[in-house]
Structure formats: structure tokens, C-alpha cells
Amino acid sequence: TQLLEQSPQFLSIQEGENLTVYCNSSSVFSSLQWYRQEPGEGPVLLVTVVTGGEVKKLKRLTFQFGDARKDSSLHITAAQPGDTGLYLCAGDRLYKFYFGSGTKLNVKP
Amino acid sequence: NAGVTQTPKFQVLKTGQSMTLQCAQDMNHEYMSWYRQDPGMGLRLIHYSVGAGITDQGEVPNGYNVSRSTTEDFPLRLLSAAPSQTSVYFCATLLEPNSDGYTFGSGTRLTVV
């Protein structure tokens, strides 16, 4: 059983559409991170959220940490083919980082 | 700066063989960890270290050993490889929790036949 559940597992959308990816847990985390991974490479950090209720924006990407620090969401506005990849959330509990199983996003031109 | 360097990139082992996956970093990060990535499972923590001389187990430590004699190096040893250890292995480093996040190596793809 994964400590962090991500949904959806797969998402295939047209360029220009909006989407939201969810990362949920019953556990509290000190911080939560989002990564993007491309085939054959290691994950690359997108953002770290630390405070409950925190919202961070990175161009067309908006990240939110739940008030209780148990969940997070990633919203992409006007998706582009360059957004294609595997999106992973990871939560920090006392030096142990737990990853969700990922959301595979495909943005079609 | 090379960041996090993992070697080898690919490896095929026979069941029962042993090997060491190397991980080296030049960022002076105290925190290092090893993950394995399997389809549909995300990344699972094998072992981690919060500094030289200190290691601890993660979620899936069985069949793996680690040591941390220097800040720069964190090798992962497979003592007797099993087909269930076929996976992609990532080494990752962190300056400190709640900081800018992990820096990952490019991975080692291991197949055990």
C-alpha cells in the first residue's frame, strides 16, 4: 500500500486543455514535493511546498498544499506538448521521502 | 559540477551474483538515498543516509546493503541478486529536508536473469 496515492494514473489530453493531478494521503507530511520525470532520466524537482494551505505558481503550473498537510494538487493551465511526462509527488516524514506512483501525462498537439 | 553521478548505467546480472551500484556527488549534500523504480509503483526508498557514517533502512531494504564512509559516496550493494531486484535504481541527494528538493542521478537499469 502506497503512503501517497496519486490520481489519475494516466491522462491524455489535447494541447490547450487544463488538468489537475491529485496526491492524497492519510498521513501528515513536513513538506511535499512535485517532480517531473522523462523517459530514461531521473525525476527533476518542480516545487516544494511546506506550509499548510500554501499555493505556489510556476508559470502555467499551480501547486497547492492541503491545509492539514496531507494532500496536494498540481494544476496545469493550457497544457502544451512539452508538459508530457511522468509527474510524481513525494512527502517528507522525518528524513524519509515517500513517493506516489505517478501520473503519466500525454499532451497531444 | 557533475551533480549526482551513477555508474553503471546498465547492468545484467545472473541470479546469485553480487555487485555494487556506485553513486557520487560533488554538491556537499549531507543527505543521500537510494530508490528503486518499478512500473506502477513509483519510487520506493531502499536505504538512506543523513551524513557520513550514518545509514538507515527505507521501505524495501531486504537484499541490499549500504555504507557511507565519505560525504561524497554512497554505494549500494546487492549481495545475491534475485530476479525481483530487476528495476531502475536512482540515487538522490538533498541539502536538507524542506530545502530545494532532491537532486537525482540518471539511474542504473539492472536486469537479473
JSON list of N, CA and C in Angstrom, two decimals, chain A residues 1-3 9 30-31 33 35 37 40-45 48 50 86 88 90 92 94-102, chain B residues 31 35 37 40-45 48 50 56-59 90 94 96-107 109:
[
{"chain": "A", "resi": 1, "resn": "THR", "atom": "N", "xyz": [0.85, -1.20, 0.00]},
{"chain": "A", "resi": 1, "resn": "THR", "atom": "CA", "xyz": [0.00, 0.00, 0.00]},
{"chain": "A", "resi": 1, "resn": "THR", "atom": "C", "xyz": [0.88, 1.24, 0.00]},
{"chain": "A", "resi": 2, "resn": "GLN", "atom": "N", "xyz": [0.61, 2.14, -0.96]},
{"chain": "A", "resi": 2, "resn": "GLN", "atom": "CA", "xyz": [1.39, 3.36, -1.07]},
{"chain": "A", "resi": 2, "resn": "GLN", "atom": "C", "xyz": [0.91, 4.35, -0.02]},
{"chain": "A", "resi": 3, "resn": "LEU", "atom": "N", "xyz": [1.88, 5.08, 0.56]},
{"chain": "A", "resi": 3, "resn": "LEU", "atom": "CA", "xyz": [1.52, 6.09, 1.54]},
{"chain": "A", "resi": 3, "resn": "LEU", "atom": "C", "xyz": [0.87, 7.29, 0.85]},
{"chain": "A", "resi": 9, "resn": "GLN", "atom": "N", "xyz": [-3.95, 7.96, -12.82]},
{"chain": "A", "resi": 9, "resn": "GLN", "atom": "CA", "xyz": [-2.69, 7.30, -13.18]},
{"chain": "A", "resi": 9, "resn": "GLN", "atom": "C", "xyz": [-2.24, 7.71, -14.57]},
{"chain": "A", "resi": 30, "resn": "SER", "atom": "N", "xyz": [5.88, 16.82, 6.56]},
{"chain": "A", "resi": 30, "resn": "SER", "atom": "CA", "xyz": [6.57, 18.08, 6.85]},
{"chain": "A", "resi": 30, "resn": "SER", "atom": "C", "xyz": [6.60, 18.97, 5.62]},
{"chain": "A", "resi": 31, "resn": "SER", "atom": "N", "xyz": [6.77, 18.36, 4.47]},
{"chain": "A", "resi": 31, "resn": "SER", "atom": "CA", "xyz": [6.77, 19.09, 3.20]},
{"chain": "A", "resi": 31, "resn": "SER", "atom": "C", "xyz": [6.34, 18.13, 2.11]},
{"chain": "A", "resi": 33, "resn": "GLN", "atom": "N", "xyz": [6.72, 17.55, -2.24]},
{"chain": "A", "resi": 33, "resn": "GLN", "atom": "CA", "xyz": [7.41, 17.98, -3.45]},
{"chain": "A", "resi": 33, "resn": "GLN", "atom": "C", "xyz": [6.73, 17.38, -4.67]},
{"chain": "A", "resi": 35, "resn": "TYR", "atom": "N", "xyz": [7.67, 16.41, -8.74]},
{"chain": "A", "resi": 35, "resn": "TYR", "atom": "CA", "xyz": [8.73, 16.18, -9.69]},
{"chain": "A", "resi": 35, "resn": "TYR", "atom": "C", "xyz": [8.13, 15.83, -11.05]},
{"chain": "A", "resi": 37, "resn": "GLN", "atom": "N", "xyz": [9.36, 13.60, -14.51]},
{"chain": "A", "resi": 37, "resn": "GLN", "atom": "CA", "xyz": [10.36, 12.66, -14.99]},
{"chain": "A", "resi": 37, "resn": "GLN", "atom": "C", "xyz": [10.11, 12.34, -16.45]},
{"chain": "A", "resi": 40, "resn": "GLY", "atom": "N", "xyz": [14.00, 7.55, -19.26]},
{"chain": "A", "resi": 40, "resn": "GLY", "atom": "CA", "xyz": [15.44, 7.36, -19.23]},
{"chain": "A", "resi": 40, "resn": "GLY", "atom": "C", "xyz": [16.20, 8.34, -18.37]},
{"chain": "A", "resi": 41, "resn": "GLU", "atom": "N", "xyz": [15.46, 9.19, -17.65]},
{"chain": "A", "resi": 41, "resn": "GLU", "atom": "CA", "xyz": [16.12, 10.18, -16.80]},
{"chain": "A", "resi": 41, "resn": "GLU", "atom": "C", "xyz": [15.58, 10.13, -15.38]},
{"chain": "A", "resi": 42, "resn": "GLY", "atom": "N", "xyz": [16.32, 10.77, -14.47]},
{"chain": "A", "resi": 42, "resn": "GLY", "atom": "CA", "xyz": [15.84, 10.87, -13.11]},
{"chain": "A", "resi": 42, "resn": "GLY", "atom": "C", "xyz": [14.81, 11.97, -12.97]},
{"chain": "A", "resi": 43, "resn": "PRO", "atom": "N", "xyz": [13.98, 11.92, -11.91]},
{"chain": "A", "resi": 43, "resn": "PRO", "atom": "CA", "xyz": [13.00, 12.98, -11.69]},
{"chain": "A", "resi": 43, "resn": "PRO", "atom": "C", "xyz": [13.69, 14.33, -11.46]},
{"chain": "A", "resi": 44, "resn": "VAL", "atom": "N", "xyz": [13.01, 15.39, -11.89]},
{"chain": "A", "resi": 44, "resn": "VAL", "atom": "CA", "xyz": [13.51, 16.74, -11.71]},
{"chain": "A", "resi": 44, "resn": "VAL", "atom": "C", "xyz": [12.51, 17.51, -10.87]},
{"chain": "A", "resi": 45, "resn": "LEU", "atom": "N", "xyz": [12.99, 18.17, -9.83]},
{"chain": "A", "resi": 45, "resn": "LEU", "atom": "CA", "xyz": [12.11, 18.88, -8.91]},
{"chain": "A", "resi": 45, "resn": "LEU", "atom": "C", "xyz": [11.42, 20.05, -9.59]},
{"chain": "A", "resi": 48, "resn": "THR", "atom": "N", "xyz": [8.63, 22.69, -4.03]},
{"chain": "A", "resi": 48, "resn": "THR", "atom": "CA", "xyz": [8.46, 22.17, -2.67]},
{"chain": "A", "resi": 48, "resn": "THR", "atom": "C", "xyz": [7.46, 23.06, -1.96]},
{"chain": "A", "resi": 50, "resn": "VAL", "atom": "N", "xyz": [5.62, 23.70, 1.85]},
{"chain": "A", "resi": 50, "resn": "VAL", "atom": "CA", "xyz": [5.95, 23.41, 3.23]},
{"chain": "A", "resi": 50, "resn": "VAL", "atom": "C", "xyz": [4.81, 23.76, 4.20]},
{"chain": "A", "resi": 86, "resn": "LEU", "atom": "N", "xyz": [6.04, 12.06, -16.73]},
{"chain": "A", "resi": 86, "resn": "LEU", "atom": "CA", "xyz": [5.52, 11.42, -15.52]},
{"chain": "A", "resi": 86, "resn": "LEU", "atom": "C", "xyz": [5.64, 12.40, -14.37]},
{"chain": "A", "resi": 88, "resn": "LEU", "atom": "N", "xyz": [5.34, 13.13, -10.40]},
{"chain": "A", "resi": 88, "resn": "LEU", "atom": "CA", "xyz": [5.43, 12.41, -9.13]},
{"chain": "A", "resi": 88, "resn": "LEU", "atom": "C", "xyz": [5.34, 13.37, -7.97]},
{"chain": "A", "resi": 90, "resn": "ALA", "atom": "N", "xyz": [5.98, 13.65, -3.73]},
{"chain": "A", "resi": 90, "resn": "ALA", "atom": "CA", "xyz": [6.78, 13.00, -2.69]},
{"chain": "A", "resi": 90, "resn": "ALA", "atom": "C", "xyz": [6.59, 13.75, -1.39]},
{"chain": "A", "resi": 92, "resn": "ASP", "atom": "N", "xyz": [7.62, 14.22, 2.78]},
{"chain": "A", "resi": 92, "resn": "ASP", "atom": "CA", "xyz": [8.73, 14.08, 3.72]},
{"chain": "A", "resi": 92, "resn": "ASP", "atom": "C", "xyz": [8.21, 13.79, 5.13]},
{"chain": "A", "resi": 94, "resn": "LEU", "atom": "N", "xyz": [10.19, 12.82, 8.51]},
{"chain": "A", "resi": 94, "resn": "LEU", "atom": "CA", "xyz": [11.38, 12.53, 9.32]},
{"chain": "A", "resi": 94, "resn": "LEU", "atom": "C", "xyz": [12.51, 11.92, 8.48]},
{"chain": "A", "resi": 95, "resn": "TYR", "atom": "N", "xyz": [12.93, 12.62, 7.46]},
{"chain": "A", "resi": 95, "resn": "TYR", "atom": "CA", "xyz": [14.04, 12.22, 6.60]},
{"chain": "A", "resi": 95, "resn": "TYR", "atom": "C", "xyz": [13.70, 11.08, 5.66]},
{"chain": "A", "resi": 96, "resn": "LYS", "atom": "N", "xyz": [12.49, 10.55, 5.74]},
{"chain": "A", "resi": 96, "resn": "LYS", "atom": "CA", "xyz": [12.09, 9.53, 4.76]},
{"chain": "A", "resi": 96, "resn": "LYS", "atom": "C", "xyz": [11.13, 10.19, 3.77]},
{"chain": "A", "resi": 97, "resn": "PHE", "atom": "N", "xyz": [11.46, 10.05, 2.48]},
{"chain": "A", "resi": 97, "resn": "PHE", "atom": "CA", "xyz": [10.62, 10.65, 1.45]},
{"chain": "A", "resi": 97, "resn": "PHE", "atom": "C", "xyz": [9.84, 9.54, 0.75]},
{"chain": "A", "resi": 98, "resn": "TYR", "atom": "N", "xyz": [8.53, 9.67, 0.77]},
{"chain": "A", "resi": 98, "resn": "TYR", "atom": "CA", "xyz": [7.66, 8.67, 0.17]},
{"chain": "A", "resi": 98, "resn": "TYR", "atom": "C", "xyz": [7.08, 9.23, -1.12]},
{"chain": "A", "resi": 99, "resn": "PHE", "atom": "N", "xyz": [7.18, 8.43, -2.20]},
{"chain": "A", "resi": 99, "resn": "PHE", "atom": "CA", "xyz": [6.69, 8.88, -3.49]},
{"chain": "A", "resi": 99, "resn": "PHE", "atom": "C", "xyz": [5.35, 8.24, -3.83]},
{"chain": "A", "resi": 100, "resn": "GLY", "atom": "N", "xyz": [4.53, 9.00, -4.52]},
{"chain": "A", "resi": 100, "resn": "GLY", "atom": "CA", "xyz": [3.35, 8.43, -5.13]},
{"chain": "A", "resi": 100, "resn": "GLY", "atom": "C", "xyz": [3.74, 7.62, -6.35]},
{"chain": "A", "resi": 101, "resn": "SER", "atom": "N", "xyz": [2.78, 6.89, -6.91]},
{"chain": "A", "resi": 101, "resn": "SER", "atom": "CA", "xyz": [3.07, 6.02, -8.06]},
{"chain": "A", "resi": 101, "resn": "SER", "atom": "C", "xyz": [3.12, 6.79, -9.37]},
{"chain": "A", "resi": 102, "resn": "GLY", "atom": "N", "xyz": [2.73, 8.05, -9.35]},
{"chain": "A", "resi": 102, "resn": "GLY", "atom": "CA", "xyz": [2.91, 8.88, -10.54]},
{"chain": "A", "resi": 102, "resn": "GLY", "atom": "C", "xyz": [1.67, 9.02, -11.41]},
{"chain": "B", "resi": 31, "resn": "TYR", "atom": "N", "xyz": [22.56, 14.56, 2.91]},
{"chain": "B", "resi": 31, "resn": "TYR", "atom": "CA", "xyz": [21.53, 13.53, 2.84]},
{"chain": "B", "resi": 31, "resn": "TYR", "atom": "C", "xyz": [21.59, 12.84, 1.48]},
{"chain": "B", "resi": 35, "resn": "TYR", "atom": "N", "xyz": [16.75, 4.76, -4.29]},
{"chain": "B", "resi": 35, "resn": "TYR", "atom": "CA", "xyz": [15.39, 4.37, -4.62]},
{"chain": "B", "resi": 35, "resn": "TYR", "atom": "C", "xyz": [15.41, 3.34, -5.74]},
{"chain": "B", "resi": 37, "resn": "GLN", "atom": "N", "xyz": [12.73, 2.04, -8.88]},
{"chain": "B", "resi": 37, "resn": "GLN", "atom": "CA", "xyz": [11.51, 2.43, -9.57]},
{"chain": "B", "resi": 37, "resn": "GLN", "atom": "C", "xyz": [11.03, 1.27, -10.42]},
{"chain": "B", "resi": 40, "resn": "GLY", "atom": "N", "xyz": [4.34, 1.25, -12.26]},
{"chain": "B", "resi": 40, "resn": "GLY", "atom": "CA", "xyz": [3.14, 1.34, -11.44]},
{"chain": "B", "resi": 40, "resn": "GLY", "atom": "C", "xyz": [3.39, 1.46, -9.95]},
{"chain": "B", "resi": 41, "resn": "MET", "atom": "N", "xyz": [4.66, 1.50, -9.53]},
{"chain": "B", "resi": 41, "resn": "MET", "atom": "CA", "xyz": [4.96, 1.54, -8.09]},
{"chain": "B", "resi": 41, "resn": "MET", "atom": "C", "xyz": [5.61, 2.85, -7.67]},
{"chain": "B", "resi": 42, "resn": "GLY", "atom": "N", "xyz": [5.88, 3.72, -8.59]},
{"chain": "B", "resi": 42, "resn": "GLY", "atom": "CA", "xyz": [6.59, 4.94, -8.21]},
{"chain": "B", "resi": 42, "resn": "GLY", "atom": "C", "xyz": [8.00, 4.62, -7.76]},
{"chain": "B", "resi": 43, "resn": "LEU", "atom": "N", "xyz": [8.56, 5.45, -6.91]},
{"chain": "B", "resi": 43, "resn": "LEU", "atom": "CA", "xyz": [9.89, 5.20, -6.36]},
{"chain": "B", "resi": 43, "resn": "LEU", "atom": "C", "xyz": [9.75, 4.75, -4.92]},
{"chain": "B", "resi": 44, "resn": "ARG", "atom": "N", "xyz": [10.48, 3.71, -4.58]},
{"chain": "B", "resi": 44, "resn": "ARG", "atom": "CA", "xyz": [10.45, 3.20, -3.21]},
{"chain": "B", "resi": 44, "resn": "ARG", "atom": "C", "xyz": [11.84, 3.30, -2.59]},
{"chain": "B", "resi": 45, "resn": "LEU", "atom": "N", "xyz": [11.88, 3.79, -1.37]},
{"chain": "B", "resi": 45, "resn": "LEU", "atom": "CA", "xyz": [13.13, 4.06, -0.67]},
{"chain": "B", "resi": 45, "resn": "LEU", "atom": "C", "xyz": [13.76, 2.76, -0.18]},
{"chain": "B", "resi": 48, "resn": "TYR", "atom": "N", "xyz": [18.85, 5.07, 3.20]},
{"chain": "B", "resi": 48, "resn": "TYR", "atom": "CA", "xyz": [19.22, 6.46, 3.15]},
{"chain": "B", "resi": 48, "resn": "TYR", "atom": "C", "xyz": [20.28, 6.76, 4.20]},
{"chain": "B", "resi": 50, "resn": "VAL", "atom": "N", "xyz": [21.92, 10.23, 6.47]},
{"chain": "B", "resi": 50, "resn": "VAL", "atom": "CA", "xyz": [21.83, 11.66, 6.81]},
{"chain": "B", "resi": 50, "resn": "VAL", "atom": "C", "xyz": [23.21, 12.28, 7.02]},
{"chain": "B", "resi": 56, "resn": "ASP", "atom": "N", "xyz": [20.40, 4.25, 7.34]},
{"chain": "B", "resi": 56, "resn": "ASP", "atom": "CA", "xyz": [19.19, 3.67, 7.90]},
{"chain": "B", "resi": 56, "resn": "ASP", "atom": "C", "xyz": [18.37, 3.05, 6.79]},
{"chain": "B", "resi": 57, "resn": "GLN", "atom": "N", "xyz": [17.44, 2.18, 7.18]},
{"chain": "B", "resi": 57, "resn": "GLN", "atom": "CA", "xyz": [16.64, 1.46, 6.20]},
{"chain": "B", "resi": 57, "resn": "GLN", "atom": "C", "xyz": [15.45, 2.28, 5.76]},
{"chain": "B", "resi": 58, "resn": "GLY", "atom": "N", "xyz": [15.05, 2.04, 4.49]},
{"chain": "B", "resi": 58, "resn": "GLY", "atom": "CA", "xyz": [13.83, 2.64, 3.97]},
{"chain": "B", "resi": 58, "resn": "GLY", "atom": "C", "xyz": [12.71, 1.62, 3.93]},
{"chain": "B", "resi": 59, "resn": "GLU", "atom": "N", "xyz": [11.88, 1.71, 2.89]},
{"chain": "B", "resi": 59, "resn": "GLU", "atom": "CA", "xyz": [10.70, 0.84, 2.78]},
{"chain": "B", "resi": 59, "resn": "GLU", "atom": "C", "xyz": [11.05, -0.58, 2.35]},
{"chain": "B", "resi": 90, "resn": "PHE", "atom": "N", "xyz": [17.78, 4.62, -8.59]},
{"chain": "B", "resi": 90, "resn": "PHE", "atom": "CA", "xyz": [18.16, 6.02, -8.57]},
{"chain": "B", "resi": 90, "resn": "PHE", "atom": "C", "xyz": [18.80, 6.38, -7.24]},
{"chain": "B", "resi": 94, "resn": "LEU", "atom": "N", "xyz": [20.17, 15.45, -1.10]},
{"chain": "B", "resi": 94, "resn": "LEU", "atom": "CA", "xyz": [19.37, 16.55, -0.59]},
{"chain": "B", "resi": 94, "resn": "LEU", "atom": "C", "xyz": [20.24, 17.37, 0.34]},
{"chain": "B", "resi": 96, "resn": "GLU", "atom": "N", "xyz": [19.02, 19.49, 2.68]},
{"chain": "B", "resi": 96, "resn": "GLU", "atom": "CA", "xyz": [18.33, 19.24, 3.95]},
{"chain": "B", "resi": 96, "resn": "GLU", "atom": "C", "xyz": [16.83, 19.18, 3.65]},
{"chain": "B", "resi": 97, "resn": "PRO", "atom": "N", "xyz": [16.07, 18.44, 4.49]},
{"chain": "B", "resi": 97, "resn": "PRO", "atom": "CA", "xyz": [14.62, 18.43, 4.27]},
{"chain": "B", "resi": 97, "resn": "PRO", "atom": "C", "xyz": [14.04, 19.83, 4.31]},
{"chain": "B", "resi": 98, "resn": "ASN", "atom": "N", "xyz": [12.96, 20.02, 3.56]},
{"chain": "B", "resi": 98, "resn": "ASN", "atom": "CA", "xyz": [12.31, 21.31, 3.41]},
{"chain": "B", "resi": 98, "resn": "ASN", "atom": "C", "xyz": [13.16, 22.31, 2.64]},
{"chain": "B", "resi": 99, "resn": "SER", "atom": "N", "xyz": [14.20, 21.82, 1.99]},
{"chain": "B", "resi": 99, "resn": "SER", "atom": "CA", "xyz": [15.03, 22.69, 1.17]},
{"chain": "B", "resi": 99, "resn": "SER", "atom": "C", "xyz": [14.58, 22.57, -0.27]},
{"chain": "B", "resi": 100, "resn": "ASP", "atom": "N", "xyz": [15.49, 22.73, -1.20]},
{"chain": "B", "resi": 100, "resn": "ASP", "atom": "CA", "xyz": [15.11, 22.78, -2.60]},
{"chain": "B", "resi": 100, "resn": "ASP", "atom": "C", "xyz": [14.79, 21.43, -3.22]},
{"chain": "B", "resi": 101, "resn": "GLY", "atom": "N", "xyz": [14.82, 20.37, -2.46]},
{"chain": "B", "resi": 101, "resn": "GLY", "atom": "CA", "xyz": [14.41, 19.08, -3.01]},
{"chain": "B", "resi": 101, "resn": "GLY", "atom": "C", "xyz": [15.57, 18.25, -3.47]},
{"chain": "B", "resi": 102, "resn": "TYR", "atom": "N", "xyz": [15.24, 17.02, -3.81]},
{"chain": "B", "resi": 102, "resn": "TYR", "atom": "CA", "xyz": [16.22, 16.06, -4.25]},
{"chain": "B", "resi": 102, "resn": "TYR", "atom": "C", "xyz": [16.87, 16.46, -5.57]},
{"chain": "B", "resi": 103, "resn": "THR", "atom": "N", "xyz": [18.15, 16.09, -5.70]},
{"chain": "B", "resi": 103, "resn": "THR", "atom": "CA", "xyz": [18.80, 16.03, -6.99]},
{"chain": "B", "resi": 103, "resn": "THR", "atom": "C", "xyz": [19.04, 14.56, -7.29]},
{"chain": "B", "resi": 104, "resn": "PHE", "atom": "N", "xyz": [18.52, 14.10, -8.41]},
{"chain": "B", "resi": 104, "resn": "PHE", "atom": "CA", "xyz": [18.62, 12.69, -8.77]},
{"chain": "B", "resi": 104, "resn": "PHE", "atom": "C", "xyz": [19.74, 12.44, -9.76]},
{"chain": "B", "resi": 105, "resn": "GLY", "atom": "N", "xyz": [20.33, 11.24, -9.66]},
{"chain": "B", "resi": 105, "resn": "GLY", "atom": "CA", "xyz": [21.20, 10.77, -10.71]},
{"chain": "B", "resi": 105, "resn": "GLY", "atom": "C", "xyz": [20.37, 10.30, -11.90]},
{"chain": "B", "resi": 106, "resn": "SER", "atom": "N", "xyz": [21.03, 9.87, -12.94]},
{"chain": "B", "resi": 106, "resn": "SER", "atom": "CA", "xyz": [20.31, 9.46, -14.16]},
{"chain": "B", "resi": 106, "resn": "SER", "atom": "C", "xyz": [19.88, 8.01, -14.13]},
{"chain": "B", "resi": 107, "resn": "GLY", "atom": "N", "xyz": [20.24, 7.28, -13.08]},
{"chain": "B", "resi": 107, "resn": "GLY", "atom": "CA", "xyz": [19.72, 5.94, -12.90]},
{"chain": "B", "resi": 107, "resn": "GLY", "atom": "C", "xyz": [20.61, 4.83, -13.42]},
{"chain": "B", "resi": 109, "resn": "ARG", "atom": "N", "xyz": [19.90, 0.92, -14.82]},
{"chain": "B", "resi": 109, "resn": "ARG", "atom": "CA", "xyz": [18.89, -0.08, -15.20]},
{"chain": "B", "resi": 109, "resn": "ARG", "atom": "C", "xyz": [19.50, -1.45, -15.00]}
]
